[in-house]
PDB file of C-alpha atoms and ligand atoms in Angstrom:
ATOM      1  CA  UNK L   1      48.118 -68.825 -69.433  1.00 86.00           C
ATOM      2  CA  UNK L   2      50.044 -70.968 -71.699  1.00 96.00           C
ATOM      3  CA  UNK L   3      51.739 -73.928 -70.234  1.00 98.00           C
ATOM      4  CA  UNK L   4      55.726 -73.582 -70.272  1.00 98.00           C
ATOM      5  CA  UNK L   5      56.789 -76.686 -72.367  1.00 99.00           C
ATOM      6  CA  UNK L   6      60.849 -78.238 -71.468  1.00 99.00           C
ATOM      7  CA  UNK L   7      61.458 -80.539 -74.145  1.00 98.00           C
ATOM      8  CA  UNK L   8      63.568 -83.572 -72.136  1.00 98.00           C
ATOM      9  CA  UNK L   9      66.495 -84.626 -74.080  1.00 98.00           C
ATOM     10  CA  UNK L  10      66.847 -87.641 -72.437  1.00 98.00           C
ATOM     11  CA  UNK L  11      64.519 -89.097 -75.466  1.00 98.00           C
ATOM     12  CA  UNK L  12      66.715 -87.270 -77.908  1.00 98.00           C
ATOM     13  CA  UNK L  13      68.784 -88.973 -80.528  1.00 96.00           C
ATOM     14  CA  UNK L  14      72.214 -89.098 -78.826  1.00 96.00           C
ATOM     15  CA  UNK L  15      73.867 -89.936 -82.084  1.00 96.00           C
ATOM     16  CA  UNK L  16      72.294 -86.775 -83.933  1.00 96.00           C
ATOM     17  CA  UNK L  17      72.272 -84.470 -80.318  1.00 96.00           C
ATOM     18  CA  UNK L  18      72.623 -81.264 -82.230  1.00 96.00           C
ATOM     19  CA  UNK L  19      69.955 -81.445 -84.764  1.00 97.00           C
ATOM     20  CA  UNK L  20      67.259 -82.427 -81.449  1.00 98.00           C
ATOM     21  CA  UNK L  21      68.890 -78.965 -79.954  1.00 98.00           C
ATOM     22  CA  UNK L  22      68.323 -76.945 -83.272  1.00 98.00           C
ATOM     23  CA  UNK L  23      64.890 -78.720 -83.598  1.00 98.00           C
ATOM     24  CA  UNK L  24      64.141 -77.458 -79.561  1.00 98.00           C
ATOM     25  CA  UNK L  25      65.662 -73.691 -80.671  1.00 98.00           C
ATOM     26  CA  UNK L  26      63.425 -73.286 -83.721  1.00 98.00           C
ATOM     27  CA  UNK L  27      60.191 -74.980 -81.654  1.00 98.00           C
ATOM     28  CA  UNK L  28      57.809 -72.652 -79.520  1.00 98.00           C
ATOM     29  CA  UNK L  29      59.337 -75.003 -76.057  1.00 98.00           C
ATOM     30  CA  UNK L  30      60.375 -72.176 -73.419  1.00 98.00           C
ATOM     31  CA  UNK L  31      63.087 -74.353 -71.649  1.00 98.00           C
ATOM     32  CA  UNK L  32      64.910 -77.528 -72.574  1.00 98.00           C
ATOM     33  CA  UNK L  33      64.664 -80.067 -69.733  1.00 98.00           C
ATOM     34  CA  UNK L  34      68.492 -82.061 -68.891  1.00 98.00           C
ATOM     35  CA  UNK L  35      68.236 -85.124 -67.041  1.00 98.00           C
ATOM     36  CA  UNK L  36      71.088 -85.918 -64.590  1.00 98.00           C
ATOM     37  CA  UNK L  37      71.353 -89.569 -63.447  1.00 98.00           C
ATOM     38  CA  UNK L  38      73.658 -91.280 -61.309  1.00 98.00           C
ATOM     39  CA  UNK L  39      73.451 -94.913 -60.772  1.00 98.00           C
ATOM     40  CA  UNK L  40      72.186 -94.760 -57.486  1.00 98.00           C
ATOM     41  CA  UNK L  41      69.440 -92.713 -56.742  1.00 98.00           C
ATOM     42  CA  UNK L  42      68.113 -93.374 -59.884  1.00 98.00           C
ATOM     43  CA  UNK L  43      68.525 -97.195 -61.709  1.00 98.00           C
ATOM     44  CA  UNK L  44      69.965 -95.113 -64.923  1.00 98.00           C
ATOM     45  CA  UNK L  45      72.809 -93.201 -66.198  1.00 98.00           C
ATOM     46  CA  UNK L  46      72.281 -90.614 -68.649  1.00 98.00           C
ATOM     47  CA  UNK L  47      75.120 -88.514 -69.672  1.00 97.00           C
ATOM     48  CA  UNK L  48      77.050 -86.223 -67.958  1.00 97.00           C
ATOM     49  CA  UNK L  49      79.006 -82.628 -67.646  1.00 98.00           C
ATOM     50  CA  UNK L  50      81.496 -82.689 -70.718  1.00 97.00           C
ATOM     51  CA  UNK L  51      78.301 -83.771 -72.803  1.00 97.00           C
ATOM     52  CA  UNK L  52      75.802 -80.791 -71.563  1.00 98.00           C
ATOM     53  CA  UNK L  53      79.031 -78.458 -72.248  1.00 97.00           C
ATOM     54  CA  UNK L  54      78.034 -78.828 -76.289  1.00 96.00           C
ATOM     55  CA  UNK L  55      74.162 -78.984 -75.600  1.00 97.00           C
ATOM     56  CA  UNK L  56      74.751 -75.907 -73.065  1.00 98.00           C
ATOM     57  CA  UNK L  57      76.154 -74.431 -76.380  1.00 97.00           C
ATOM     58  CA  UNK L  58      74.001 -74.968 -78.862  1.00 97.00           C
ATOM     59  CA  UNK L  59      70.942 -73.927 -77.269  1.00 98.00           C
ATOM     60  CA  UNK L  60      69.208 -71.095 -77.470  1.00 98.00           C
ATOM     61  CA  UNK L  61      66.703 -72.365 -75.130  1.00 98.00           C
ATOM     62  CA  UNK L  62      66.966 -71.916 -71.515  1.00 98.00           C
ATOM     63  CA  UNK L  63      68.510 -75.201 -69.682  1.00 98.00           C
ATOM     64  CA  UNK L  64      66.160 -76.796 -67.183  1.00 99.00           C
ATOM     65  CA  UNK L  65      68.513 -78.942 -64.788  1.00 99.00           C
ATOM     66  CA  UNK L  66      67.015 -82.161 -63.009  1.00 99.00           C
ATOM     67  CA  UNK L  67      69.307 -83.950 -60.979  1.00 98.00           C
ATOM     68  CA  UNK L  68      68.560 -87.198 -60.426  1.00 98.00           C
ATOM     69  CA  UNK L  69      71.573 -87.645 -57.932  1.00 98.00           C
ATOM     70  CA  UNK L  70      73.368 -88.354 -54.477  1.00 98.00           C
ATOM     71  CA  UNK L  71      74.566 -85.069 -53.253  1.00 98.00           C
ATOM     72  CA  UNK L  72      73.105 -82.674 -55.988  1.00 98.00           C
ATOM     73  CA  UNK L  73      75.376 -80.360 -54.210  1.00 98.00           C
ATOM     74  CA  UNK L  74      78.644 -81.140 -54.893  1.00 98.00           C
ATOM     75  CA  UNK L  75      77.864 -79.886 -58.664  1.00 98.00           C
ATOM     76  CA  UNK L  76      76.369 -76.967 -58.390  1.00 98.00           C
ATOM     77  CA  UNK L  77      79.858 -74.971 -59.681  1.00 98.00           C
ATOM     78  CA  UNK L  78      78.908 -77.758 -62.505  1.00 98.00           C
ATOM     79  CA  UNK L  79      75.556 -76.845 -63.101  1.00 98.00           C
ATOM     80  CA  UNK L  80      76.090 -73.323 -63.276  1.00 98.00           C
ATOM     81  CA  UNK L  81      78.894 -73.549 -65.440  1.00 98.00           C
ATOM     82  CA  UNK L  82      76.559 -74.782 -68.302  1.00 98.00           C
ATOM     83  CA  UNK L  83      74.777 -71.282 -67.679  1.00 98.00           C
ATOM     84  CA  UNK L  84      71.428 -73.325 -66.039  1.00 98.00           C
ATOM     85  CA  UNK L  85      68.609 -71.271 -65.362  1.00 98.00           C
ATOM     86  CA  UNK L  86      66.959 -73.602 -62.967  1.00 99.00           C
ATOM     87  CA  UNK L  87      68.393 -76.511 -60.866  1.00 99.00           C
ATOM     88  CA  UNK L  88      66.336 -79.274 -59.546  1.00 99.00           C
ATOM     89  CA  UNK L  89      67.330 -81.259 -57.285  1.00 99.00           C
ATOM     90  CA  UNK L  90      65.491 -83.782 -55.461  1.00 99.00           C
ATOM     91  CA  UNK L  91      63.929 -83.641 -51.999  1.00 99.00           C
ATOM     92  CA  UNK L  92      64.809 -87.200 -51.447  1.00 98.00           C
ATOM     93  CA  UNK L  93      68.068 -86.968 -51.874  1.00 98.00           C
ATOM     94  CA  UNK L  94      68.842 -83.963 -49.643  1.00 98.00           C
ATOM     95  CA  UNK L  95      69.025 -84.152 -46.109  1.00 98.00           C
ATOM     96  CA  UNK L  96      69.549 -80.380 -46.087  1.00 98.00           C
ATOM     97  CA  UNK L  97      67.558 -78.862 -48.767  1.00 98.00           C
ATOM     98  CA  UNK L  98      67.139 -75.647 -47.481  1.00 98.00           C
ATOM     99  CA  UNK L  99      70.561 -74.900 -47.296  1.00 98.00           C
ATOM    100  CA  UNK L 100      71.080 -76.505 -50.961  1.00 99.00           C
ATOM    101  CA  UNK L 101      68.510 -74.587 -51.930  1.00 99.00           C
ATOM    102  CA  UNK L 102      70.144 -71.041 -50.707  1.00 98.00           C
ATOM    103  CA  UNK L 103      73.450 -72.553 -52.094  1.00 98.00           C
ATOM    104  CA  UNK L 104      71.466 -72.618 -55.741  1.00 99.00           C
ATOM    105  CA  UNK L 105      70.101 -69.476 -55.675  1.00 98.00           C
ATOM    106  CA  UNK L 106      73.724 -67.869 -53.946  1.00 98.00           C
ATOM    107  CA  UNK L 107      74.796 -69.422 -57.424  1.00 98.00           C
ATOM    108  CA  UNK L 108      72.976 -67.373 -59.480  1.00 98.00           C
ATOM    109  CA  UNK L 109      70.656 -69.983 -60.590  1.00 99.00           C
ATOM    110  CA  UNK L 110      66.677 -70.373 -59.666  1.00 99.00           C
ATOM    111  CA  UNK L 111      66.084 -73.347 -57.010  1.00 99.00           C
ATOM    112  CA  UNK L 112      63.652 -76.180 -58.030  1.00 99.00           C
ATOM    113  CA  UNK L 113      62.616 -79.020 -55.673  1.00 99.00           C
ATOM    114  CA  UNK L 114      61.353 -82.140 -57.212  1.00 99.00           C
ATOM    115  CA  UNK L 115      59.647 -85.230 -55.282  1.00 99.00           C
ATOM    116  CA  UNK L 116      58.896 -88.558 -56.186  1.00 99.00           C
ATOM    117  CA  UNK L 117      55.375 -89.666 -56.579  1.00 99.00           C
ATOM    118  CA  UNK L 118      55.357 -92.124 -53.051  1.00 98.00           C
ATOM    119  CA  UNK L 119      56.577 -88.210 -51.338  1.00 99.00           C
ATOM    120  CA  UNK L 120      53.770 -86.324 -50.140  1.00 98.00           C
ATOM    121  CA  UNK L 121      53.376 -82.740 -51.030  1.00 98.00           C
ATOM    122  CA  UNK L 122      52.938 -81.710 -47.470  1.00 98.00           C
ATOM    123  CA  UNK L 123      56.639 -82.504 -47.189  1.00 98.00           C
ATOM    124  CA  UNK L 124      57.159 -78.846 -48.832  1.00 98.00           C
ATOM    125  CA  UNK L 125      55.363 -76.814 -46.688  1.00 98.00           C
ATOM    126  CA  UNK L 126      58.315 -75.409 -44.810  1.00 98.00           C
ATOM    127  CA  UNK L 127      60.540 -75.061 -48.379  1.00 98.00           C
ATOM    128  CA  UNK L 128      57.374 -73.977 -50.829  1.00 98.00           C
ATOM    129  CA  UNK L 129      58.464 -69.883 -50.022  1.00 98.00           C
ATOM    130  CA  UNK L 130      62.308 -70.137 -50.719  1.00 98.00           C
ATOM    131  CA  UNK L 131      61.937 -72.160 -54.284  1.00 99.00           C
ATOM    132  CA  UNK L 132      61.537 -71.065 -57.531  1.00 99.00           C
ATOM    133  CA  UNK L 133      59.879 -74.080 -58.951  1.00 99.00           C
ATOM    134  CA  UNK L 134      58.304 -77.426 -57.574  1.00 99.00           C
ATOM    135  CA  UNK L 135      58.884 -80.634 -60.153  1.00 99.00           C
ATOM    136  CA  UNK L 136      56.476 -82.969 -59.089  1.00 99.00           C
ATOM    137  CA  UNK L 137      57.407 -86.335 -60.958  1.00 99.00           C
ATOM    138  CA  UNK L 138      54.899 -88.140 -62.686  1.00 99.00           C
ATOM    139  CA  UNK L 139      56.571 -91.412 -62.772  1.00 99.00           C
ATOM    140  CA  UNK L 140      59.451 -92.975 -61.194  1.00 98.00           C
ATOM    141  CA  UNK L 141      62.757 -91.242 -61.799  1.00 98.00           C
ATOM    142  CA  UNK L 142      64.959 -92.929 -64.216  1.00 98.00           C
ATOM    143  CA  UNK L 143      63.965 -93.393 -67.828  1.00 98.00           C
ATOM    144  CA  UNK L 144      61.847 -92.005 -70.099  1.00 98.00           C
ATOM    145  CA  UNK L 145      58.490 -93.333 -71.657  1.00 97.00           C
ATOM    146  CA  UNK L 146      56.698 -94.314 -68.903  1.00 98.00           C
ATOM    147  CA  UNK L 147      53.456 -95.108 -67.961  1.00 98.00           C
ATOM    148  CA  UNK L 148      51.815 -91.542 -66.051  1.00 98.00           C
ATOM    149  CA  UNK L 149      50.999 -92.052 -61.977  1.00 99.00           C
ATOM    150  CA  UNK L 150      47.697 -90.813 -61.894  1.00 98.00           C
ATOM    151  CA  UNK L 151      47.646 -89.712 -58.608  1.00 98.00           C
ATOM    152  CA  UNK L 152      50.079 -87.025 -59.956  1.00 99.00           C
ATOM    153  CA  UNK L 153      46.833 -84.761 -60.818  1.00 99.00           C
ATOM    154  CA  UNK L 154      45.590 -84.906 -57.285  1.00 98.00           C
ATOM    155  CA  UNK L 155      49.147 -83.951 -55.990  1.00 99.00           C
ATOM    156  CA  UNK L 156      49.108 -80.507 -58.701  1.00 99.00           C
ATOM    157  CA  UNK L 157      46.037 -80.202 -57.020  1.00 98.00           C
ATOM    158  CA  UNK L 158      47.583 -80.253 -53.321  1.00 98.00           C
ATOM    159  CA  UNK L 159      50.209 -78.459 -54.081  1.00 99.00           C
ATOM    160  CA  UNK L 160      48.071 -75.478 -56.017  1.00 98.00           C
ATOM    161  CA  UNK L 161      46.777 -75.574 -52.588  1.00 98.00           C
ATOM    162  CA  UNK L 162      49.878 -75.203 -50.269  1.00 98.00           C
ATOM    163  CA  UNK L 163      50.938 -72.441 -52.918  1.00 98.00           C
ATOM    164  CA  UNK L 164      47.763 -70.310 -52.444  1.00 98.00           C
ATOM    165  CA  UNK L 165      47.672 -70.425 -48.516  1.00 98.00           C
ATOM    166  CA  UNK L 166      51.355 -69.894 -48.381  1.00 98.00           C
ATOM    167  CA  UNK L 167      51.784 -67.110 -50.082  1.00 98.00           C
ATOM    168  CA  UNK L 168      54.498 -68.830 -52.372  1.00 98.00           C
ATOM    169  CA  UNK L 169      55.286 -68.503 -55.817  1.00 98.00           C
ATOM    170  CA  UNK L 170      56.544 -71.216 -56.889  1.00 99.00           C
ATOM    171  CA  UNK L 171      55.775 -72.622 -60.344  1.00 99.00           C
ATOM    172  CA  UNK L 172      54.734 -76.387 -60.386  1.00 99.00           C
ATOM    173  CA  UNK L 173      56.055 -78.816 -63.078  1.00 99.00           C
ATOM    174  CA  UNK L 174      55.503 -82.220 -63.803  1.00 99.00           C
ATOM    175  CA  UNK L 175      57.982 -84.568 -65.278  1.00 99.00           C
ATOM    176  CA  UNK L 176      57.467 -87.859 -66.573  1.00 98.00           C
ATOM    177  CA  UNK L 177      54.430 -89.575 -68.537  1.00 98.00           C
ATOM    178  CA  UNK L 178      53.176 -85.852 -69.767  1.00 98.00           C
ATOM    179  CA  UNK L 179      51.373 -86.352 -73.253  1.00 98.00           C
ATOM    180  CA  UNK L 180      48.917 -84.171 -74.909  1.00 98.00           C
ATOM    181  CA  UNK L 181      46.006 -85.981 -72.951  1.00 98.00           C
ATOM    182  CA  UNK L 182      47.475 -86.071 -69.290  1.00 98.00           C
ATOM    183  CA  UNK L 183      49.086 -82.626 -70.176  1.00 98.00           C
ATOM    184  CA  UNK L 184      45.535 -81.348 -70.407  1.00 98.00           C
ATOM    185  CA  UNK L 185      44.471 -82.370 -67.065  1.00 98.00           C
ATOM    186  CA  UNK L 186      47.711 -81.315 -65.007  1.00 98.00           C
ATOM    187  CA  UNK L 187      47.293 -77.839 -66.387  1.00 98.00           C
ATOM    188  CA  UNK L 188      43.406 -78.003 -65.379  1.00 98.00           C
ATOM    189  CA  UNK L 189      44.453 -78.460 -62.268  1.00 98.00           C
ATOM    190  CA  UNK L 190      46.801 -75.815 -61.748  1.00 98.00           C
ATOM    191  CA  UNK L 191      50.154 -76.742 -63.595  1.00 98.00           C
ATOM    192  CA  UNK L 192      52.673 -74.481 -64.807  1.00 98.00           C
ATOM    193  CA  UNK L 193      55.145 -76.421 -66.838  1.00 99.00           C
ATOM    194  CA  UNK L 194      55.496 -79.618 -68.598  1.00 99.00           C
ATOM    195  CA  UNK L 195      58.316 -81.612 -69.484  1.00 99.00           C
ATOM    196  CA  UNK L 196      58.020 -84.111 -72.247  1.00 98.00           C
ATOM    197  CA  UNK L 197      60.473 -86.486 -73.518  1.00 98.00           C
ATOM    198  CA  UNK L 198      58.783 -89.334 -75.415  1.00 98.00           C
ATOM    199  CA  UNK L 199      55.642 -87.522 -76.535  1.00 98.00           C
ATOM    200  CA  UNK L 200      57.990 -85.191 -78.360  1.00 98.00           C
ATOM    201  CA  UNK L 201      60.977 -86.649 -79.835  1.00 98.00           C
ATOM    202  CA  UNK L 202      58.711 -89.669 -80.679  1.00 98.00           C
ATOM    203  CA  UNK L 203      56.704 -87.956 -82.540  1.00 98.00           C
ATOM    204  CA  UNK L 204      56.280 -87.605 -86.083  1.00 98.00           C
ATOM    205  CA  UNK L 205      56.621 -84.052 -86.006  1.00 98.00           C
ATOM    206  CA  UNK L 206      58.120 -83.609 -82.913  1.00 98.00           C
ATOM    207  CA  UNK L 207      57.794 -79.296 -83.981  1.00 98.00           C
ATOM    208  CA  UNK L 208      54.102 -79.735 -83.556  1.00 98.00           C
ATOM    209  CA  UNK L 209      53.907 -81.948 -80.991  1.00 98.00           C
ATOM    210  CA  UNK L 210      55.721 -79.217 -79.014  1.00 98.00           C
ATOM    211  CA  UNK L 211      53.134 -76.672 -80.419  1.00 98.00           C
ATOM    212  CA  UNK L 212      50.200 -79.114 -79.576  1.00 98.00           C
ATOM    213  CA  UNK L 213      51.680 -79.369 -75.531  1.00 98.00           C
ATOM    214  CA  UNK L 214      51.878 -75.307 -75.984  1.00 98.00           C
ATOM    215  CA  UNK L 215      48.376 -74.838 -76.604  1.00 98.00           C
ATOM    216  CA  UNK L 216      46.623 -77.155 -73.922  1.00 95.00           C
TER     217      UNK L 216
HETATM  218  C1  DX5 I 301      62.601 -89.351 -65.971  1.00 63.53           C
HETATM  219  C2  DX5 I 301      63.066 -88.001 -66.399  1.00 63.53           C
HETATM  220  C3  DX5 I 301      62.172 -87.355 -67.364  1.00 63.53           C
HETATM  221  C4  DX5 I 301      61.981 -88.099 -68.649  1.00 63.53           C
HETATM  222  C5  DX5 I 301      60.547 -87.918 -69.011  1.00 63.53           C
HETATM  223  O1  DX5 I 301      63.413 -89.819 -64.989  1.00 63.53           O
HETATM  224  O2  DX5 I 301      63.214 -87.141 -65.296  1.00 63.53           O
HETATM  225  O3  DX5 I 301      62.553 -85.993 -67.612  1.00 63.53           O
HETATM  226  O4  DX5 I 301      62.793 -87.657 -69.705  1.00 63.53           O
HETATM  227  O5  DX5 I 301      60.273 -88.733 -70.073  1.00 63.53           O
HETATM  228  P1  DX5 I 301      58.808 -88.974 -70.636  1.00 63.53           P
HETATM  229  O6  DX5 I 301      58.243 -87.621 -70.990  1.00 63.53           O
HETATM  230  O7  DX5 I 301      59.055 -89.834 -71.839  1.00 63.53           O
HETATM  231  O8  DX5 I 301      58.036 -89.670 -69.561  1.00 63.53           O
HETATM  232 ZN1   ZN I 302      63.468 -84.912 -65.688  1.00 63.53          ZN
END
């Protein structure tokens, strides 16, 4: 199976935000990936509602939600007014995921739950059969171009693991230091999606890096 590929447009060229989006529609990326940030949970801010409103519209692609947020919650009328597919929030920053997680899905959207790389994956086992999605990150939330965690592969690994003796079907994505050489390696051992910000939009032809990511 093909890796799912969601282009982050956190790397994107804010200035020139619609030609990224019409580069992303006419690419073979499944999803495009929209980075939420706050301040707080995360040491960034990256843009916010009455920006995604014109990226929401432009795209063709669907809209991959990561909130990197206090109280992921309180926007979830937010999120699924851009017409999100998925919505990620973090485990890390809900005290009561499983009911934020039913509050997602009550939405009309699919439920993601991403962790941070110092949160073990056995923190999922009693969420792994309600979500849609896990996002493991491979770096510290926050900003893009990072250098990769590398115990990120063991913890696809782990989490291939809960997924097969649970019964779940949750998808697992990684977000954060995914290039066409640690790409290969997460999907050897076992994951689903990528997200890539820098290895794409910093590319020369960021087109073919997306078809490069595809065919891993
Ligand atoms: C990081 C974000 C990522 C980021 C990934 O906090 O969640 O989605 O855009 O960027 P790269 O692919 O450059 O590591
Ligand atoms: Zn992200």
């Amino acid at each position: 199976m093909k890796p799912i590929i969601s282009p982050s447009i956190l790397s994107a060229n804010f200035a020139y935000l619609a030609n990224d989006i019409e580069m992303v529609n006419g690419s073979e990326a499944d999803w495009v990936h929209i980075d939420i940030m706050d301040g707080v949970f995360v040491p960034n801010i990256s843009f916010g509602f009455p920006v995604l409103k014109y990226v929401a519209k432009f795209s063709e692609k669907p809209l991959d939600v990561h909130l990197m947020i206090v109280q992921p919650e309180k926007f979830i009328p937010e999120v699924k007014a851009l017409g999100a597919r998925i919505m990620n929030v973090h485990y890390e920053a809900c005290p009561h995921l499983h009911r934020v997680v039913q509050q997602i899905r009550e939405a009309g959207m699919l439920p993601a739950v991403t962790i941070n790389p110092a949160t073990p994956v056995a923190m999922l086992r009693d969420i792994i059969n309600d979500v849609y999605m896990v996002l493991l990150m491979g770096v510290n939330p926050g900003f893009g171009g990072q250098k990769f965690i590398e115990h990120t592969v063991r913890k696809v690994c782990e989490l291939r693991e809960l997924i097969t003796v649970t019964g779940s079907e949750a998808l697992i994505e990684v977000d954060g230091g995914v290039n066409l050489e640690t790409g290969a390696r997460l999907v050897e051992a076992g994951a689903n999606a990528l997200v890539a910000g820098n290895a794409v939009f910093s590319a020369p032809d960021p087109v073919a890096a997306i078809r490069a990511l595809k065919n891993l």
